[in-house]
Amino acid sequence: MSAALIRWPAEAIWEAVAPLLPGFTVEVLPTIDSTNTELMRRARAGQCEPTLLVAEQQTAGRGRLGRVWQSDVGASLMMSLGLPLAPVDWSGLSLAVGVSVAESLQPVLPALGAGQPARVGLKWPNDLWLGGGNAAAGDRKLGGILVETASFVTPQTAASQAITSTGTSTSIARYVVVGIGINVLPRSPEGMSMPPGSLQDVETGLDAPTALLRIVPPLVAMLQSFAGYGFAPMQPRFAARDVLQGRAVTLSDGHTGTAHGVGDDGALLVHTAGGMQAITSSEISVRPSAVPPV
């Protein structure tokens, strides 16, 4: 797809978000190394205004644990939302983002079984998975989320506009960048650890601009809620899409167990031979060791 043919809803997004985030801007770039990297560069230079940055092509896109995310023009949605944020508790932020994105793309989960659209699920801690619509297709990765914060206190000018738990200004707000990458068109599974899925499996004809408009305004509203209440109110909504629930999992330290959902703080609960463990994203990654039949 030619970049010239992509019509991004920048104005519609700005109109929806600007009243909530003073100083908010929307930028669409034809190519960049990484939208997350660019917003972090700007933050370190003191540019901490609320910004949505969309790239039609990334040359060095990044995922969790340094994984590469690259895509041809029009084949993926690649965006980063940067803004000052001062929540009471940062725990579970990437999970909350996942819930917001999944619900925007598929507000109602379809029933299990062949003939139904693929279900947009959440794989702890930051992946969007498809499954359930076609048992033969199995689980597929739809996209990923990368949340980063600047390692310094934001300038007072930006902190005064931060989303906080009280709605008042704060000098300890940090600049957070929420990066989201989603497959829009089917892609080759070559070189991937699991088969990829795409938005075409969810809704025929759903393209990157339409998905962007669906995702961003609810995401901003969710971040405002998260600042005040944290992850706990979203835990039941994550549970409804939790693809690891009840599955045997293998932890990166070699231990195995069964996933039992997530806690109010977003930690993954895994029952191992040593008892129930609460796993945080900073400690280990998780891979399902067995996939039950749909």
mmCIF file of C-alpha atoms in Angstrom:
data_model
loop_
_atom_site.group_PDB
_atom_site.id
_atom_site.type_symbol
_atom_site.label_atom_id
_atom_site.label_comp_id
_atom_site.label_asym_id
_atom_site.label_seq_id
_atom_site.Cartn_x
_atom_site.Cartn_y
_atom_site.Cartn_z
ATOM 1 C CA MET A 1 0.000 0.000 0.000
ATOM 2 C CA SER A 2 1.395 3.372 -0.943
ATOM 3 C CA ALA A 3 1.888 5.862 1.880
ATOM 4 C CA ALA A 4 0.189 8.495 -0.268
ATOM 5 C CA LEU A 5 -3.023 6.462 -0.167
ATOM 6 C CA ILE A 6 -3.213 6.295 3.630
ATOM 7 C CA ARG A 7 -5.574 8.873 5.089
ATOM 8 C CA TRP A 8 -4.884 9.251 8.777
ATOM 9 C CA PRO A 9 -7.642 10.695 11.012
ATOM 10 C CA ALA A 10 -5.259 13.123 12.731
ATOM 11 C CA GLU A 11 -7.788 15.939 13.025
ATOM 12 C CA ALA A 12 -10.542 13.695 14.392
ATOM 13 C CA ILE A 13 -8.177 12.280 17.020
ATOM 14 C CA TRP A 14 -6.965 15.749 17.991
ATOM 15 C CA GLU A 15 -10.539 16.998 18.399
ATOM 16 C CA ALA A 16 -11.382 14.055 20.652
ATOM 17 C CA VAL A 17 -8.254 14.197 22.809
ATOM 18 C CA ALA A 18 -7.187 17.862 22.999
ATOM 19 C CA PRO A 19 -9.906 18.834 25.520
ATOM 20 C CA LEU A 20 -8.536 16.125 27.841
ATOM 21 C CA LEU A 21 -4.838 16.825 27.241
ATOM 22 C CA PRO A 22 -3.925 20.508 26.810
ATOM 23 C CA GLY A 23 -1.105 20.925 24.323
ATOM 24 C CA PHE A 24 -1.802 17.559 22.669
ATOM 25 C CA THR A 25 -0.473 17.110 19.125
ATOM 26 C CA VAL A 26 -0.706 14.394 16.468
ATOM 27 C CA GLU A 27 2.189 13.668 14.115
ATOM 28 C CA VAL A 28 2.381 11.182 11.249
ATOM 29 C CA LEU A 29 5.821 10.425 9.833
ATOM 30 C CA PRO A 30 6.499 8.449 6.647
ATOM 31 C CA THR A 31 9.443 6.635 8.231
ATOM 32 C CA ILE A 32 11.432 6.632 11.463
ATOM 33 C CA ASP A 33 13.643 4.268 13.409
ATOM 34 C CA SER A 34 11.131 3.822 16.249
ATOM 35 C CA THR A 35 8.225 5.925 17.492
ATOM 36 C CA ASN A 36 9.043 5.023 21.096
ATOM 37 C CA THR A 37 12.702 5.905 20.626
ATOM 38 C CA GLU A 38 11.816 9.257 19.059
ATOM 39 C CA LEU A 39 9.483 10.313 21.869
ATOM 40 C CA MET A 40 12.046 9.269 24.469
ATOM 41 C CA ARG A 41 14.685 11.334 22.640
ATOM 42 C CA ARG A 42 12.390 14.340 22.737
ATOM 43 C CA ALA A 43 11.619 13.831 26.426
ATOM 44 C CA ARG A 44 15.312 13.759 27.276
ATOM 45 C CA ALA A 45 15.638 17.046 25.401
ATOM 46 C CA GLY A 46 12.890 18.546 27.559
ATOM 47 C CA GLN A 47 10.017 18.129 25.083
ATOM 48 C CA CYS A 48 7.410 16.504 27.305
ATOM 49 C CA GLU A 49 4.158 17.653 25.715
ATOM 50 C CA PRO A 50 1.402 15.065 25.142
ATOM 51 C CA THR A 51 2.086 13.661 21.678
ATOM 52 C CA LEU A 52 0.730 10.915 19.455
ATOM 53 C CA LEU A 53 3.390 9.816 16.988
ATOM 54 C CA VAL A 54 2.445 7.488 14.146
ATOM 55 C CA ALA A 55 4.916 5.978 11.683
ATOM 56 C CA GLU A 56 3.971 4.505 8.339
ATOM 57 C CA GLN A 57 7.234 2.578 8.423
ATOM 58 C CA GLN A 58 9.748 1.795 11.176
ATOM 59 C CA THR A 59 13.330 0.804 10.467
ATOM 60 C CA ALA A 60 14.251 -0.179 14.031
ATOM 61 C CA GLY A 61 11.007 -0.745 15.877
ATOM 62 C CA ARG A 62 11.378 -2.317 19.307
ATOM 63 C CA GLY A 63 9.350 -4.737 21.361
ATOM 64 C CA ARG A 64 9.783 -6.125 24.847
ATOM 65 C CA LEU A 65 13.231 -7.552 25.700
ATOM 66 C CA GLY A 66 14.732 -5.798 22.667
ATOM 67 C CA ARG A 67 12.753 -7.722 20.052
ATOM 68 C CA VAL A 68 12.547 -6.109 16.610
ATOM 69 C CA TRP A 69 9.250 -4.886 15.152
ATOM 70 C CA GLN A 70 9.421 -3.912 11.484
ATOM 71 C CA SER A 71 6.735 -3.686 8.839
ATOM 72 C CA ASP A 72 5.989 -2.539 5.307
ATOM 73 C CA VAL A 73 3.907 0.573 4.744
ATOM 74 C CA GLY A 74 0.240 -0.137 5.450
ATOM 75 C CA ALA A 75 0.869 -3.627 6.807
ATOM 76 C CA SER A 76 0.946 -2.612 10.467
ATOM 77 C CA LEU A 77 -0.226 0.102 12.806
ATOM 78 C CA MET A 78 2.804 1.542 14.618
ATOM 79 C CA MET A 79 2.187 4.307 17.130
ATOM 80 C CA SER A 80 3.406 5.762 20.395
ATOM 81 C CA LEU A 81 1.550 7.997 22.809
ATOM 82 C CA GLY A 82 3.755 10.092 25.093
ATOM 83 C CA LEU A 83 2.536 12.170 28.020
ATOM 84 C CA PRO A 84 3.425 13.183 31.592
ATOM 85 C CA LEU A 85 1.754 10.818 34.052
ATOM 86 C CA ALA A 86 1.673 10.617 37.842
ATOM 87 C CA PRO A 87 -0.365 7.595 38.963
ATOM 88 C CA VAL A 88 -0.532 6.442 42.557
ATOM 89 C CA ASP A 89 0.889 3.077 41.469
ATOM 90 C CA TRP A 90 2.518 2.168 38.150
ATOM 91 C CA SER A 91 1.885 -1.573 38.597
ATOM 92 C CA GLY A 92 -0.132 -3.184 35.808
ATOM 93 C CA LEU A 93 0.044 -0.251 33.384
ATOM 94 C CA SER A 94 0.944 -2.373 30.341
ATOM 95 C CA LEU A 95 -1.918 -4.764 31.181
ATOM 96 C CA ALA A 96 -4.357 -1.862 31.445
ATOM 97 C CA VAL A 97 -3.183 -0.582 28.055
ATOM 98 C CA GLY A 98 -3.774 -4.047 26.607
ATOM 99 C CA VAL A 99 -7.313 -4.139 27.957
ATOM 100 C CA SER A 100 -8.087 -0.735 26.456
ATOM 101 C CA VAL A 101 -6.683 -1.647 23.034
ATOM 102 C CA ALA A 102 -8.371 -5.063 22.900
ATOM 103 C CA GLU A 103 -11.745 -3.622 23.862
ATOM 104 C CA SER A 104 -11.407 -0.851 21.280
ATOM 105 C CA LEU A 105 -10.681 -3.350 18.513
ATOM 106 C CA GLN A 106 -13.327 -5.856 19.635
ATOM 107 C CA PRO A 107 -15.756 -4.480 22.239
ATOM 108 C CA VAL A 108 -17.628 -7.781 22.536
ATOM 109 C CA LEU A 109 -15.860 -11.125 22.513
ATOM 110 C CA PRO A 110 -17.414 -13.525 19.972
ATOM 111 C CA ALA A 111 -18.417 -17.015 20.981
ATOM 112 C CA LEU A 112 -15.910 -19.817 20.752
ATOM 113 C CA GLY A 113 -16.020 -22.045 17.711
ATOM 114 C CA ALA A 114 -15.431 -22.261 13.992
ATOM 115 C CA GLY A 115 -17.198 -19.707 11.866
ATOM 116 C CA GLN A 116 -16.756 -16.947 14.443
ATOM 117 C CA PRO A 117 -14.263 -14.058 14.172
ATOM 118 C CA ALA A 118 -10.995 -14.523 16.020
ATOM 119 C CA ARG A 119 -11.120 -13.443 19.642
ATOM 120 C CA VAL A 120 -8.765 -10.629 20.691
ATOM 121 C CA GLY A 121 -7.147 -11.884 23.882
ATOM 122 C CA LEU A 122 -4.375 -10.727 26.167
ATOM 123 C CA LYS A 123 -1.208 -12.655 26.877
ATOM 124 C CA TRP A 124 0.518 -11.415 30.024
ATOM 125 C CA PRO A 125 2.231 -9.025 30.250
ATOM 126 C CA ASN A 126 1.971 -7.064 27.000
ATOM 127 C CA ASP A 127 0.836 -9.042 23.935
ATOM 128 C CA LEU A 128 -2.379 -9.113 21.940
ATOM 129 C CA TRP A 129 -3.256 -12.626 20.796
ATOM 130 C CA LEU A 130 -5.917 -14.035 18.502
ATOM 131 C CA GLY A 131 -7.624 -17.352 19.062
ATOM 132 C CA GLY A 132 -10.895 -19.156 19.482
ATOM 133 C CA GLY A 133 -12.481 -18.331 16.161
ATOM 134 C CA ASN A 134 -10.919 -21.226 14.288
ATOM 135 C CA ALA A 135 -9.481 -24.113 16.287
ATOM 136 C CA ALA A 136 -7.304 -25.207 13.360
ATOM 137 C CA ALA A 137 -5.593 -21.816 13.236
ATOM 138 C CA GLY A 138 -4.511 -21.958 16.878
ATOM 139 C CA ASP A 139 -3.143 -18.974 18.763
ATOM 140 C CA ARG A 140 -1.593 -16.143 16.788
ATOM 141 C CA LYS A 141 0.105 -12.924 17.842
ATOM 142 C CA LEU A 142 -1.791 -9.823 16.755
ATOM 143 C CA GLY A 143 0.419 -7.187 18.301
ATOM 144 C CA GLY A 144 2.468 -5.983 21.221
ATOM 145 C CA ILE A 145 2.729 -3.157 23.717
ATOM 146 C CA LEU A 146 5.887 -1.471 24.997
ATOM 147 C CA VAL A 147 5.577 0.959 27.910
ATOM 148 C CA GLU A 148 8.625 3.043 28.787
ATOM 149 C CA THR A 149 9.206 5.920 31.175
ATOM 150 C CA ALA A 150 11.897 8.556 31.038
ATOM 151 C CA SER A 151 14.499 8.041 33.759
ATOM 152 C CA PHE A 152 14.196 11.564 35.092
ATOM 153 C CA VAL A 153 11.596 13.898 36.542
ATOM 154 C CA THR A 154 9.772 15.849 33.863
ATOM 155 C CA PRO A 155 10.190 19.624 33.772
ATOM 156 C CA GLN A 156 7.685 21.623 35.808
ATOM 157 C CA THR A 157 6.070 22.987 32.624
ATOM 158 C CA ALA A 158 5.117 19.470 31.580
ATOM 159 C CA ALA A 159 4.419 18.261 35.123
ATOM 160 C CA SER A 160 1.832 20.974 35.553
ATOM 161 C CA GLN A 161 -0.197 19.305 32.790
ATOM 162 C CA ALA A 162 0.360 15.733 33.952
ATOM 163 C CA ILE A 163 -2.484 13.298 34.428
ATOM 164 C CA THR A 164 -2.474 12.761 38.185
ATOM 165 C CA SER A 165 -4.536 10.921 40.750
ATOM 166 C CA THR A 166 -5.904 14.173 42.178
ATOM 167 C CA GLY A 167 -6.210 16.278 39.040
ATOM 168 C CA THR A 168 -3.725 18.784 40.464
ATOM 169 C CA SER A 169 -0.247 19.598 39.239
ATOM 170 C CA THR A 170 2.772 17.665 40.480
ATOM 171 C CA SER A 171 6.523 18.090 40.197
ATOM 172 C CA ILE A 172 7.198 14.333 40.312
ATOM 173 C CA ALA A 173 5.356 13.343 37.150
ATOM 174 C CA ARG A 174 7.298 11.150 34.746
ATOM 175 C CA TYR A 175 7.071 11.078 30.986
ATOM 176 C CA VAL A 176 5.561 7.777 29.884
ATOM 177 C CA VAL A 177 5.598 6.458 26.317
ATOM 178 C CA VAL A 178 3.030 3.838 25.363
ATOM 179 C CA GLY A 179 4.065 2.079 22.166
ATOM 180 C CA ILE A 180 1.628 -0.134 20.275
ATOM 181 C CA GLY A 181 2.311 -2.284 17.215
ATOM 182 C CA ILE A 182 -0.483 -4.241 15.525
ATOM 183 C CA ASN A 183 -0.483 -6.398 12.398
ATOM 184 C CA VAL A 184 -3.049 -4.997 9.984
ATOM 185 C CA LEU A 185 -2.442 -7.336 7.031
ATOM 186 C CA PRO A 186 -1.488 -11.031 7.066
ATOM 187 C CA ARG A 187 2.260 -11.575 7.166
ATOM 188 C CA SER A 188 4.670 -14.449 6.749
ATOM 189 C CA PRO A 189 5.441 -16.467 9.885
ATOM 190 C CA GLU A 190 9.040 -16.984 8.773
ATOM 191 C CA GLY A 191 11.480 -16.310 11.577
ATOM 192 C CA MET A 192 8.738 -15.830 14.184
ATOM 193 C CA SER A 193 8.332 -17.801 17.393
ATOM 194 C CA MET A 194 4.577 -18.085 16.855
ATOM 195 C CA PRO A 195 2.268 -17.547 13.857
ATOM 196 C CA PRO A 196 1.145 -13.948 13.326
ATOM 197 C CA GLY A 197 -2.467 -12.831 13.195
ATOM 198 C CA SER A 198 -3.883 -9.633 11.727
ATOM 199 C CA LEU A 199 -6.805 -7.256 12.041
ATOM 200 C CA GLN A 200 -8.269 -8.927 8.970
ATOM 201 C CA ASP A 201 -8.900 -11.969 11.189
ATOM 202 C CA VAL A 202 -10.914 -9.761 13.522
ATOM 203 C CA GLU A 203 -12.859 -7.646 11.059
ATOM 204 C CA THR A 204 -12.565 -7.743 7.290
ATOM 205 C CA GLY A 205 -11.515 -4.388 5.885
ATOM 206 C CA LEU A 206 -10.303 -2.959 9.191
ATOM 207 C CA ASP A 207 -7.308 -0.788 8.310
ATOM 208 C CA ALA A 208 -4.655 1.094 10.276
ATOM 209 C CA PRO A 209 -6.300 4.562 10.230
ATOM 210 C CA THR A 210 -9.649 3.178 11.411
ATOM 211 C CA ALA A 211 -7.968 1.150 14.149
ATOM 212 C CA LEU A 212 -5.975 4.193 15.261
ATOM 213 C CA LEU A 213 -9.122 6.294 15.678
ATOM 214 C CA ARG A 214 -10.765 3.498 17.659
ATOM 215 C CA ILE A 215 -7.782 3.045 19.961
ATOM 216 C CA VAL A 216 -6.448 6.478 20.914
ATOM 217 C CA PRO A 217 -9.343 8.399 22.561
ATOM 218 C CA PRO A 218 -10.348 5.472 24.838
ATOM 219 C CA LEU A 219 -6.670 4.905 25.648
ATOM 220 C CA VAL A 220 -6.282 8.475 26.890
ATOM 221 C CA ALA A 221 -9.456 8.139 28.974
ATOM 222 C CA MET A 222 -8.139 4.883 30.439
ATOM 223 C CA LEU A 223 -4.839 6.529 31.415
ATOM 224 C CA GLN A 224 -6.750 9.229 33.248
ATOM 225 C CA SER A 225 -8.646 6.550 35.151
ATOM 226 C CA PHE A 226 -5.461 4.579 35.797
ATOM 227 C CA ALA A 227 -3.806 7.635 37.342
ATOM 228 C CA GLY A 228 -6.496 7.743 39.991
ATOM 229 C CA TYR A 229 -7.402 4.113 40.548
ATOM 230 C CA GLY A 230 -4.580 1.941 39.245
ATOM 231 C CA PHE A 231 -5.022 -1.476 37.660
ATOM 232 C CA ALA A 232 -7.394 -3.062 40.198
ATOM 233 C CA PRO A 233 -10.677 -1.884 38.562
ATOM 234 C CA MET A 234 -9.505 -3.315 35.222
ATOM 235 C CA GLN A 235 -8.492 -6.711 36.589
ATOM 236 C CA PRO A 236 -11.890 -8.361 35.806
ATOM 237 C CA ARG A 237 -11.740 -7.001 32.266
ATOM 238 C CA PHE A 238 -8.256 -8.438 31.802
ATOM 239 C CA ALA A 239 -9.492 -11.782 33.181
ATOM 240 C CA ALA A 240 -12.192 -11.931 30.487
ATOM 241 C CA ARG A 241 -9.470 -11.948 27.800
ATOM 242 C CA ASP A 242 -6.665 -13.742 29.650
ATOM 243 C CA VAL A 243 -5.306 -16.382 27.238
ATOM 244 C CA LEU A 244 -3.014 -17.955 29.853
ATOM 245 C CA GLN A 245 -5.738 -18.699 32.406
ATOM 246 C CA GLY A 246 -5.637 -22.383 33.347
ATOM 247 C CA ARG A 247 -2.747 -23.192 31.023
ATOM 248 C CA ALA A 248 0.493 -24.910 31.842
ATOM 249 C CA VAL A 249 3.298 -22.370 31.543
ATOM 250 C CA THR A 250 7.064 -22.489 31.582
ATOM 251 C CA LEU A 251 8.856 -19.622 33.279
ATOM 252 C CA SER A 252 12.115 -18.226 31.963
ATOM 253 C CA ASP A 253 13.934 -19.560 35.032
ATOM 254 C CA GLY A 254 12.920 -23.091 34.035
ATOM 255 C CA HIS A 255 10.155 -23.616 36.584
ATOM 256 C CA THR A 256 6.752 -24.786 35.397
ATOM 257 C CA GLY A 257 3.248 -24.363 36.732
ATOM 258 C CA THR A 258 -0.321 -23.394 35.916
ATOM 259 C CA ALA A 259 -1.429 -19.818 35.332
ATOM 260 C CA HIS A 260 -4.232 -18.623 37.603
ATOM 261 C CA GLY A 261 -4.934 -15.144 36.336
ATOM 262 C CA VAL A 262 -3.510 -11.857 37.606
ATOM 263 C CA GLY A 263 -3.710 -10.021 40.901
ATOM 264 C CA ASP A 264 -4.991 -6.532 41.588
ATOM 265 C CA ASP A 265 -1.463 -5.259 40.990
ATOM 266 C CA GLY A 266 -1.138 -6.987 37.602
ATOM 267 C CA ALA A 267 1.210 -9.742 38.787
ATOM 268 C CA LEU A 268 0.727 -13.114 37.084
ATOM 269 C CA LEU A 269 -0.286 -15.823 39.545
ATOM 270 C CA VAL A 270 1.370 -19.168 38.800
ATOM 271 C CA HIS A 271 0.889 -22.295 40.877
ATOM 272 C CA THR A 272 4.197 -24.186 40.902
ATOM 273 C CA ALA A 273 5.559 -27.132 42.827
ATOM 274 C CA GLY A 274 6.634 -24.627 45.454
ATOM 275 C CA GLY A 275 3.199 -23.059 45.782
ATOM 276 C CA MET A 276 1.524 -19.981 44.291
ATOM 277 C CA GLN A 277 3.931 -17.372 42.971
ATOM 278 C CA ALA A 278 3.195 -13.783 41.978
ATOM 279 C CA ILE A 279 5.257 -12.986 38.869
ATOM 280 C CA THR A 280 6.020 -9.420 37.796
ATOM 281 C CA SER A 281 7.015 -8.383 34.295
ATOM 282 C CA SER A 282 10.398 -7.185 35.520
ATOM 283 C CA GLU A 283 11.338 -10.641 36.774
ATOM 284 C CA ILE A 284 10.567 -13.161 34.047
ATOM 285 C CA SER A 285 8.761 -13.715 30.798
ATOM 286 C CA VAL A 286 6.245 -16.480 30.320
ATOM 287 C CA ARG A 287 5.495 -18.843 27.463
ATOM 288 C CA PRO A 288 2.621 -21.310 27.404
ATOM 289 C CA SER A 289 4.071 -24.821 27.484
ATOM 290 C CA ALA A 290 0.829 -26.459 26.390
ATOM 291 C CA VAL A 291 -2.184 -25.174 24.496
ATOM 292 C CA PRO A 292 -5.496 -26.826 25.381
ATOM 293 C CA PRO A 293 -7.960 -27.619 22.595
ATOM 294 C CA VAL A 294 -10.541 -24.948 21.862
#
